[in-house]
């Protein structure tokens, strides 16, 4: 069907614009969508401020409707241009796209907007779809891999921090008691994490000398062990950078990822992560479009 | 006695299940025990919340009894299957196991449960026994050794922090005086550590201009010196990783520890830390069981 | 005109003193100017303290006039000694210099000094002009380049932190509600950043158990991800230091920057950043003065 | 005079005990002195707690007199055993030793003990004399040199932080105004440092939306730039460790400093820092005593 480049169906052309970011029109679409998403988030935030909502209610309402209509059009186009609509609709992003579109329609039926904010806030998750753009920054590649290989170690570390928080939390509950605000063990553990992470709200604070002494130990512990995750990421990152230097010839563009994944999305199976220059989808074998 | 593999006594088989984590049944036992310990901790936490305790008192009480019975059975089995019960009973984990089992029985005699919470909280220490499982994550080996070799330096650093806290605490006591909440030197030193570690509860805060100026110095000091432990761990960790790279041929599975300690536990002397493939306990010479 | 060294016009000599820091008189001028700027900032700060202003009003007023006159003289001299005054006046520092001089004159016309503080505070920006002196410390060269190459990664990181803050802020708004101080989403996001960055003012704090549980997650997240920017800068800095070690022969003075930029400033086009030993401005070709 | 080892005068023997830590008796003296200093600090701290002072006044008073008498004896012995008493008395530690001894005597003449606490707190400075013992830990050598070479960079960094604090402090003063607690610019700058360093007391917190927005920027800035000092120390420390690995043959005891300074102190000129095995003081040429 799509063998000859110049004669593409309008569906394929739309697919390219909506699902891919390699072509100028595809990039433009993504940027417009990103702005629309950020604007919709801003609207949710502003609407929650009572004084602003009271003054600009009509403006916010109209803007919300404009964005809802835009999202509806986008959702419909996504269903039309994809070859397997059911697969898209039931996919993670398909559900998110739907849920971030319908709250305004639901508000026509149900009066209380408060409960629908949770749904509207889901729009933020759509940002991650656009963030494939971030790949082009070519910046966070070593970083991502350093974080990935640090994950197991940091999990072990955080588990140890949690155990320490539970132990110290129980001790503080027994030492300080209810009159100081340490009303139960979960609250005491909460306070302990507030202290260990050096956040220190001060909504609860020890008042007895012994409690303050134990708090001192917790704080110094928290201050000392922050070195651990930092040291891990720092060392992993240094290692990644060193490995990169050693591994054979220096890559032509040192800022680019070594395996350059492009932003193409198969029109058939919605599979992404195609290697640069791929002609066919590596999952379903369907032909990919590219104009580069 | 245990020379032929197929004919093991039930005691030996139980020993393998309870004390070792190499066999499937041993691993299962450890996982079940871990869940029981975490559930028992959760019970202690929930019971301390007045509103929950009032509503679900019977449920919490029954759950507590079930776990207490489970712990009792485990404790008895541990005594039976080990060859030197006295050694186990008087060992660190033996005492912890007993202390985490008896509080519920004691609550039958003594009415006040509050004082027994401290004993029940000791159950958390049992987690560390199970954490030998964490060895199989193969993640925290470099980390542990990096922390170990940083220990002396971090101690010197923390000692210097403590001296600074005492000096600045005394100065703040003299500058701010009692009306600002700096009622005595220990409290002032406590505030100083709260500030140095960047926790900053705000329960006590300087009010005089001079006090705020000194507080500024303390904060910048605390903000600056957090670099020191971080730098130490980071550098040590990098060094460990480098040493590993240089030391002879690259190990086949770079994520595995170089000396693979297994989780076997000698049935005679309770000695652990046997090297993989060890046939006899390196301490008492007694034969070890393994089915691998 | 300036071909023979001994016969320089007074304009050129003044230019050398005011715009360059290589000669003793130029350095002296910069140090005096730095002291004047810091003194002027101190005056603005002290004047804002009501009790001090009430007691020492006349002294502060006279000092402010002395510094204003000094800044006026400096501004006039800068215009006279430069060859293209319009270029200087419309340059960034030219505007800053003017704006930091006129507030006191304006206070003669307008009575309310409060609004003019903003203008006077702009004087602080003049410090950055003097900070070219910092180059002679020879200290922050690797550091600056490490920060520069970390910029993109840290931006991506901060963007991710912001998204997390918006998501968690919306959740906290829905969970905690208005009675806990989470009156609207922007405020809730503000609280979320206060918590993620481990600042923890405590002006708003969660009170419901679920809110405190989510706060715990936010805090541990904030405590864990601080490792990321630290790891980046640390690794980049190590890399810069390593690159420096490898690149050809060891420089004669390891503490000096490799390309030694001097502090000369072209009298014609105000261009700075001339390489050491440069005879002519690399932008306009005009002869540079130096006595070294 | 002291040519033959066995026949030392009692003065020389005392000098060796008091001023040096190489001999067993010298080490013992230092440990006893350290305990006495720590006890004296503890006494100052406990005395400041009203409830403890009321209950144990006599005990604290007697303990204070015992320690004062011990310090007096030590002070007199130090004067006697040194060859140039005037030099010791006028030296830094000589003055500290005197000042930490006399407060109790002065309290006989002057009734108000409060003012004398400042003098007594000076005793803490004596700890640094004993801390030459820390050298024997052999731990903080790389660390000290890493901190030393990071000093200039960290100073530049802290200066930049201070400028940022003044700029943001002035902005917050203008934005928030006096009703939010930002009563004057110094206080506003103080708040800004509290926020930048992620301490966050919460005694002052922004209440206007714009103020909270600027606070968000300050917090993210503070959270991001903590990476800078950490990166510096981390990289410097890694560099020191690497330099050490490369420099010729591996030292026999890698934990020992390369130039082993001993704790001997010249009896004539009080000069310390003699190289191990030194026979004569490198400053005054006087013979040193050692029994090793």
PDB file of C-alpha atoms in Angstrom, chain D residues 16-181:
ATOM      1  CA  UNK D  16      57.790  14.247  77.894  1.00  0.00           C
ATOM      2  CA  UNK D  17      54.638  13.192  79.714  1.00  0.00           C
ATOM      3  CA  UNK D  18      52.815  16.477  79.343  1.00  0.00           C
ATOM      4  CA  UNK D  19      53.811  17.631  75.884  1.00  0.00           C
ATOM      5  CA  UNK D  20      54.336  14.400  73.983  1.00  0.00           C
ATOM      6  CA  UNK D  21      52.114  11.480  73.175  1.00  0.00           C
ATOM      7  CA  UNK D  22      54.673   8.951  71.963  1.00  0.00           C
ATOM      8  CA  UNK D  23      55.446   7.342  75.287  1.00  0.00           C
ATOM      9  CA  UNK D  24      52.907   5.253  77.255  1.00  0.00           C
ATOM     10  CA  UNK D  25      52.849   7.753  80.119  1.00  0.00           C
ATOM     11  CA  UNK D  26      52.439  10.621  77.605  1.00  0.00           C
ATOM     12  CA  UNK D  27      49.502   8.869  75.998  1.00  0.00           C
ATOM     13  CA  UNK D  28      47.978   8.158  79.395  1.00  0.00           C
ATOM     14  CA  UNK D  29      48.326  11.808  80.358  1.00  0.00           C
ATOM     15  CA  UNK D  30      46.590  12.887  77.139  1.00  0.00           C
ATOM     16  CA  UNK D  31      43.737  10.438  77.622  1.00  0.00           C
ATOM     17  CA  UNK D  32      43.253  11.562  81.252  1.00  0.00           C
ATOM     18  CA  UNK D  33      43.346  15.197  80.108  1.00  0.00           C
ATOM     19  CA  UNK D  34      40.805  14.488  77.358  1.00  0.00           C
ATOM     20  CA  UNK D  35      38.444  12.892  79.883  1.00  0.00           C
ATOM     21  CA  UNK D  36      38.934  15.854  82.250  1.00  0.00           C
ATOM     22  CA  UNK D  37      38.164  18.341  79.453  1.00  0.00           C
ATOM     23  CA  UNK D  38      35.063  16.422  78.326  1.00  0.00           C
ATOM     24  CA  UNK D  39      33.916  16.137  81.971  1.00  0.00           C
ATOM     25  CA  UNK D  40      34.433  19.866  82.489  1.00  0.00           C
ATOM     26  CA  UNK D  41      32.356  20.612  79.355  1.00  0.00           C
ATOM     27  CA  UNK D  42      29.651  18.268  80.607  1.00  0.00           C
ATOM     28  CA  UNK D  43      29.650  20.139  83.925  1.00  0.00           C
ATOM     29  CA  UNK D  44      29.157  23.494  82.150  1.00  0.00           C
ATOM     30  CA  UNK D  45      26.276  21.985  80.162  1.00  0.00           C
ATOM     31  CA  UNK D  46      24.560  20.364  83.148  1.00  0.00           C
ATOM     32  CA  UNK D  47      24.954  23.474  85.294  1.00  0.00           C
ATOM     33  CA  UNK D  48      23.015  25.465  82.683  1.00  0.00           C
ATOM     34  CA  UNK D  49      19.997  23.150  83.105  1.00  0.00           C
ATOM     35  CA  UNK D  50      18.053  24.820  85.931  1.00  0.00           C
ATOM     36  CA  UNK D  51      16.355  21.679  87.263  1.00  0.00           C
ATOM     37  CA  UNK D  52      19.630  19.713  87.408  1.00  0.00           C
ATOM     38  CA  UNK D  53      21.513  22.630  88.936  1.00  0.00           C
ATOM     39  CA  UNK D  54      18.834  23.003  91.651  1.00  0.00           C
ATOM     40  CA  UNK D  55      19.014  19.323  92.587  1.00  0.00           C
ATOM     41  CA  UNK D  56      22.733  18.550  92.289  1.00  0.00           C
ATOM     42  CA  UNK D  57      24.207  21.989  92.954  1.00  0.00           C
ATOM     43  CA  UNK D  58      26.684  20.789  95.599  1.00  0.00           C
ATOM     44  CA  UNK D  59      27.867  17.837  93.533  1.00  0.00           C
ATOM     45  CA  UNK D  60      28.366  20.011  90.435  1.00  0.00           C
ATOM     46  CA  UNK D  61      30.156  22.649  92.475  1.00  0.00           C
ATOM     47  CA  UNK D  62      32.578  20.157  94.033  1.00  0.00           C
ATOM     48  CA  UNK D  63      33.250  18.483  90.663  1.00  0.00           C
ATOM     49  CA  UNK D  64      33.920  21.884  89.154  1.00  0.00           C
ATOM     50  CA  UNK D  65      36.435  22.641  91.929  1.00  0.00           C
ATOM     51  CA  UNK D  66      38.190  19.290  91.462  1.00  0.00           C
ATOM     52  CA  UNK D  67      38.581  19.903  87.749  1.00  0.00           C
ATOM     53  CA  UNK D  68      39.685  23.479  88.319  1.00  0.00           C
ATOM     54  CA  UNK D  69      42.383  22.265  90.722  1.00  0.00           C
ATOM     55  CA  UNK D  70      43.480  19.613  88.192  1.00  0.00           C
ATOM     56  CA  UNK D  71      43.684  22.229  85.447  1.00  0.00           C
ATOM     57  CA  UNK D  72      45.625  24.519  87.773  1.00  0.00           C
ATOM     58  CA  UNK D  73      48.175  21.790  88.514  1.00  0.00           C
ATOM     59  CA  UNK D  74      48.466  21.022  84.826  1.00  0.00           C
ATOM     60  CA  UNK D  75      48.932  24.707  84.015  1.00  0.00           C
ATOM     61  CA  UNK D  76      51.646  25.125  86.643  1.00  0.00           C
ATOM     62  CA  UNK D  77      53.414  21.937  85.476  1.00  0.00           C
ATOM     63  CA  UNK D  78      53.320  23.125  81.875  1.00  0.00           C
ATOM     64  CA  UNK D  79      55.006  26.388  82.932  1.00  0.00           C
ATOM     65  CA  UNK D  80      57.634  24.616  85.021  1.00  0.00           C
ATOM     66  CA  UNK D  81      58.608  21.945  82.502  1.00  0.00           C
ATOM     67  CA  UNK D  82      58.922  24.227  79.530  1.00  0.00           C
ATOM     68  CA  UNK D  83      62.211  26.017  79.010  1.00  0.00           C
ATOM     69  CA  UNK D  84      60.701  29.322  77.923  1.00  0.00           C
ATOM     70  CA  UNK D  85      57.636  29.809  80.154  1.00  0.00           C
ATOM     71  CA  UNK D  86      56.879  33.277  78.793  1.00  0.00           C
ATOM     72  CA  UNK D  87      56.569  31.847  75.302  1.00  0.00           C
ATOM     73  CA  UNK D  88      54.109  29.183  76.517  1.00  0.00           C
ATOM     74  CA  UNK D  89      52.065  31.637  78.581  1.00  0.00           C
ATOM     75  CA  UNK D  90      51.680  34.032  75.673  1.00  0.00           C
ATOM     76  CA  UNK D  91      51.033  31.252  73.149  1.00  0.00           C
ATOM     77  CA  UNK D  92      47.486  30.492  71.922  1.00  0.00           C
ATOM     78  CA  UNK D  93      47.127  27.331  73.983  1.00  0.00           C
ATOM     79  CA  UNK D  94      48.776  29.001  76.972  1.00  0.00           C
ATOM     80  CA  UNK D  95      46.087  31.687  77.013  1.00  0.00           C
ATOM     81  CA  UNK D  96      43.325  29.102  76.468  1.00  0.00           C
ATOM     82  CA  UNK D  97      44.686  26.978  79.325  1.00  0.00           C
ATOM     83  CA  UNK D  98      44.721  29.972  81.663  1.00  0.00           C
ATOM     84  CA  UNK D  99      41.260  31.226  80.621  1.00  0.00           C
ATOM     85  CA  UNK D 100      39.709  27.785  81.083  1.00  0.00           C
ATOM     86  CA  UNK D 101      41.181  27.540  84.590  1.00  0.00           C
ATOM     87  CA  UNK D 102      40.399  30.887  86.212  1.00  0.00           C
ATOM     88  CA  UNK D 103      36.548  31.209  85.900  1.00  0.00           C
ATOM     89  CA  UNK D 104      35.949  29.204  89.071  1.00  0.00           C
ATOM     90  CA  UNK D 105      38.394  31.393  91.006  1.00  0.00           C
ATOM     91  CA  UNK D 106      36.735  34.507  89.593  1.00  0.00           C
ATOM     92  CA  UNK D 107      33.318  33.169  90.686  1.00  0.00           C
ATOM     93  CA  UNK D 108      34.529  33.515  94.295  1.00  0.00           C
ATOM     94  CA  UNK D 109      34.918  37.255  93.738  1.00  0.00           C
ATOM     95  CA  UNK D 110      32.009  37.884  91.322  1.00  0.00           C
ATOM     96  CA  UNK D 111      28.668  36.263  92.139  1.00  0.00           C
ATOM     97  CA  UNK D 112      27.075  36.115  88.643  1.00  0.00           C
ATOM     98  CA  UNK D 113      28.211  32.835  87.115  1.00  0.00           C
ATOM     99  CA  UNK D 114      26.373  33.458  83.840  1.00  0.00           C
ATOM    100  CA  UNK D 115      29.032  35.709  82.347  1.00  0.00           C
ATOM    101  CA  UNK D 116      31.776  33.272  83.295  1.00  0.00           C
ATOM    102  CA  UNK D 117      30.201  30.444  81.278  1.00  0.00           C
ATOM    103  CA  UNK D 118      31.623  32.016  78.136  1.00  0.00           C
ATOM    104  CA  UNK D 119      35.101  31.700  79.631  1.00  0.00           C
ATOM    105  CA  UNK D 120      34.506  28.147  80.792  1.00  0.00           C
ATOM    106  CA  UNK D 121      33.205  27.180  77.368  1.00  0.00           C
ATOM    107  CA  UNK D 122      36.643  28.102  76.031  1.00  0.00           C
ATOM    108  CA  UNK D 123      37.805  24.808  77.499  1.00  0.00           C
ATOM    109  CA  UNK D 124      36.423  23.124  74.421  1.00  0.00           C
ATOM    110  CA  UNK D 125      39.218  24.703  72.396  1.00  0.00           C
ATOM    111  CA  UNK D 126      41.627  22.635  74.446  1.00  0.00           C
ATOM    112  CA  UNK D 127      40.213  19.554  72.773  1.00  0.00           C
ATOM    113  CA  UNK D 128      42.035  20.507  69.591  1.00  0.00           C
ATOM    114  CA  UNK D 129      45.360  20.166  71.416  1.00  0.00           C
ATOM    115  CA  UNK D 130      44.512  16.606  72.322  1.00  0.00           C
ATOM    116  CA  UNK D 131      43.204  15.908  68.852  1.00  0.00           C
ATOM    117  CA  UNK D 132      46.767  15.427  67.654  1.00  0.00           C
ATOM    118  CA  UNK D 133      45.883  11.970  68.888  1.00  0.00           C
ATOM    119  CA  UNK D 134      43.538  11.748  65.918  1.00  0.00           C
ATOM    120  CA  UNK D 135      46.594  11.645  63.696  1.00  0.00           C
ATOM    121  CA  UNK D 136      47.137   8.126  64.905  1.00  0.00           C
ATOM    122  CA  UNK D 137      43.833   7.085  63.454  1.00  0.00           C
ATOM    123  CA  UNK D 138      45.620   7.539  60.124  1.00  0.00           C
ATOM    124  CA  UNK D 139      42.238   8.113  58.580  1.00  0.00           C
ATOM    125  CA  UNK D 140      41.743  11.710  57.786  1.00  0.00           C
ATOM    126  CA  UNK D 141      44.893  12.374  55.792  1.00  0.00           C
ATOM    127  CA  UNK D 142      43.542  12.265  52.248  1.00  0.00           C
ATOM    128  CA  UNK D 143      40.396  13.840  53.554  1.00  0.00           C
ATOM    129  CA  UNK D 144      42.230  16.792  55.095  1.00  0.00           C
ATOM    130  CA  UNK D 145      44.236  17.383  51.944  1.00  0.00           C
ATOM    131  CA  UNK D 146      41.107  17.074  49.777  1.00  0.00           C
ATOM    132  CA  UNK D 147      39.327  19.642  51.950  1.00  0.00           C
ATOM    133  CA  UNK D 148      42.376  21.897  51.822  1.00  0.00           C
ATOM    134  CA  UNK D 149      42.563  21.894  48.026  1.00  0.00           C
ATOM    135  CA  UNK D 150      38.789  22.376  47.800  1.00  0.00           C
ATOM    136  CA  UNK D 151      38.896  25.389  50.110  1.00  0.00           C
ATOM    137  CA  UNK D 152      39.350  28.082  47.469  1.00  0.00           C
ATOM    138  CA  UNK D 153      36.600  26.666  45.256  1.00  0.00           C
ATOM    139  CA  UNK D 154      34.190  26.242  48.159  1.00  0.00           C
ATOM    140  CA  UNK D 155      34.899  29.833  49.228  1.00  0.00           C
ATOM    141  CA  UNK D 156      34.020  31.102  45.736  1.00  0.00           C
ATOM    142  CA  UNK D 157      30.889  28.937  45.861  1.00  0.00           C
ATOM    143  CA  UNK D 158      29.839  30.207  49.296  1.00  0.00           C
ATOM    144  CA  UNK D 159      30.441  33.800  48.161  1.00  0.00           C
ATOM    145  CA  UNK D 160      28.110  33.211  45.211  1.00  0.00           C
ATOM    146  CA  UNK D 161      25.529  31.701  47.594  1.00  0.00           C
ATOM    147  CA  UNK D 162      25.791  34.820  49.792  1.00  0.00           C
ATOM    148  CA  UNK D 163      25.264  37.172  46.823  1.00  0.00           C
ATOM    149  CA  UNK D 164      22.237  35.102  45.737  1.00  0.00           C
ATOM    150  CA  UNK D 165      20.909  35.264  49.315  1.00  0.00           C
ATOM    151  CA  UNK D 166      21.229  39.067  49.409  1.00  0.00           C
ATOM    152  CA  UNK D 167      19.547  39.518  46.003  1.00  0.00           C
ATOM    153  CA  UNK D 168      16.690  37.103  46.753  1.00  0.00           C
ATOM    154  CA  UNK D 169      16.407  38.452  50.307  1.00  0.00           C
ATOM    155  CA  UNK D 170      15.869  41.987  49.015  1.00  0.00           C
ATOM    156  CA  UNK D 171      13.308  40.745  46.465  1.00  0.00           C
ATOM    157  CA  UNK D 172      11.421  38.804  49.161  1.00  0.00           C
ATOM    158  CA  UNK D 173      11.430  41.893  51.437  1.00  0.00           C
ATOM    159  CA  UNK D 174       9.844  43.929  48.646  1.00  0.00           C
ATOM    160  CA  UNK D 175       7.389  41.188  47.672  1.00  0.00           C
ATOM    161  CA  UNK D 176       6.270  39.899  51.068  1.00  0.00           C
ATOM    162  CA  UNK D 177       6.571  43.012  53.173  1.00  0.00           C
ATOM    163  CA  UNK D 178       6.470  43.357  56.925  1.00  0.00           C
ATOM    164  CA  UNK D 179       3.139  41.673  57.656  1.00  0.00           C
ATOM    165  CA  UNK D 180       4.566  38.255  56.638  1.00  0.00           C
ATOM    166  CA  UNK D 181       7.520  38.528  59.009  1.00  0.00           C
TER     167      UNK D 181
END
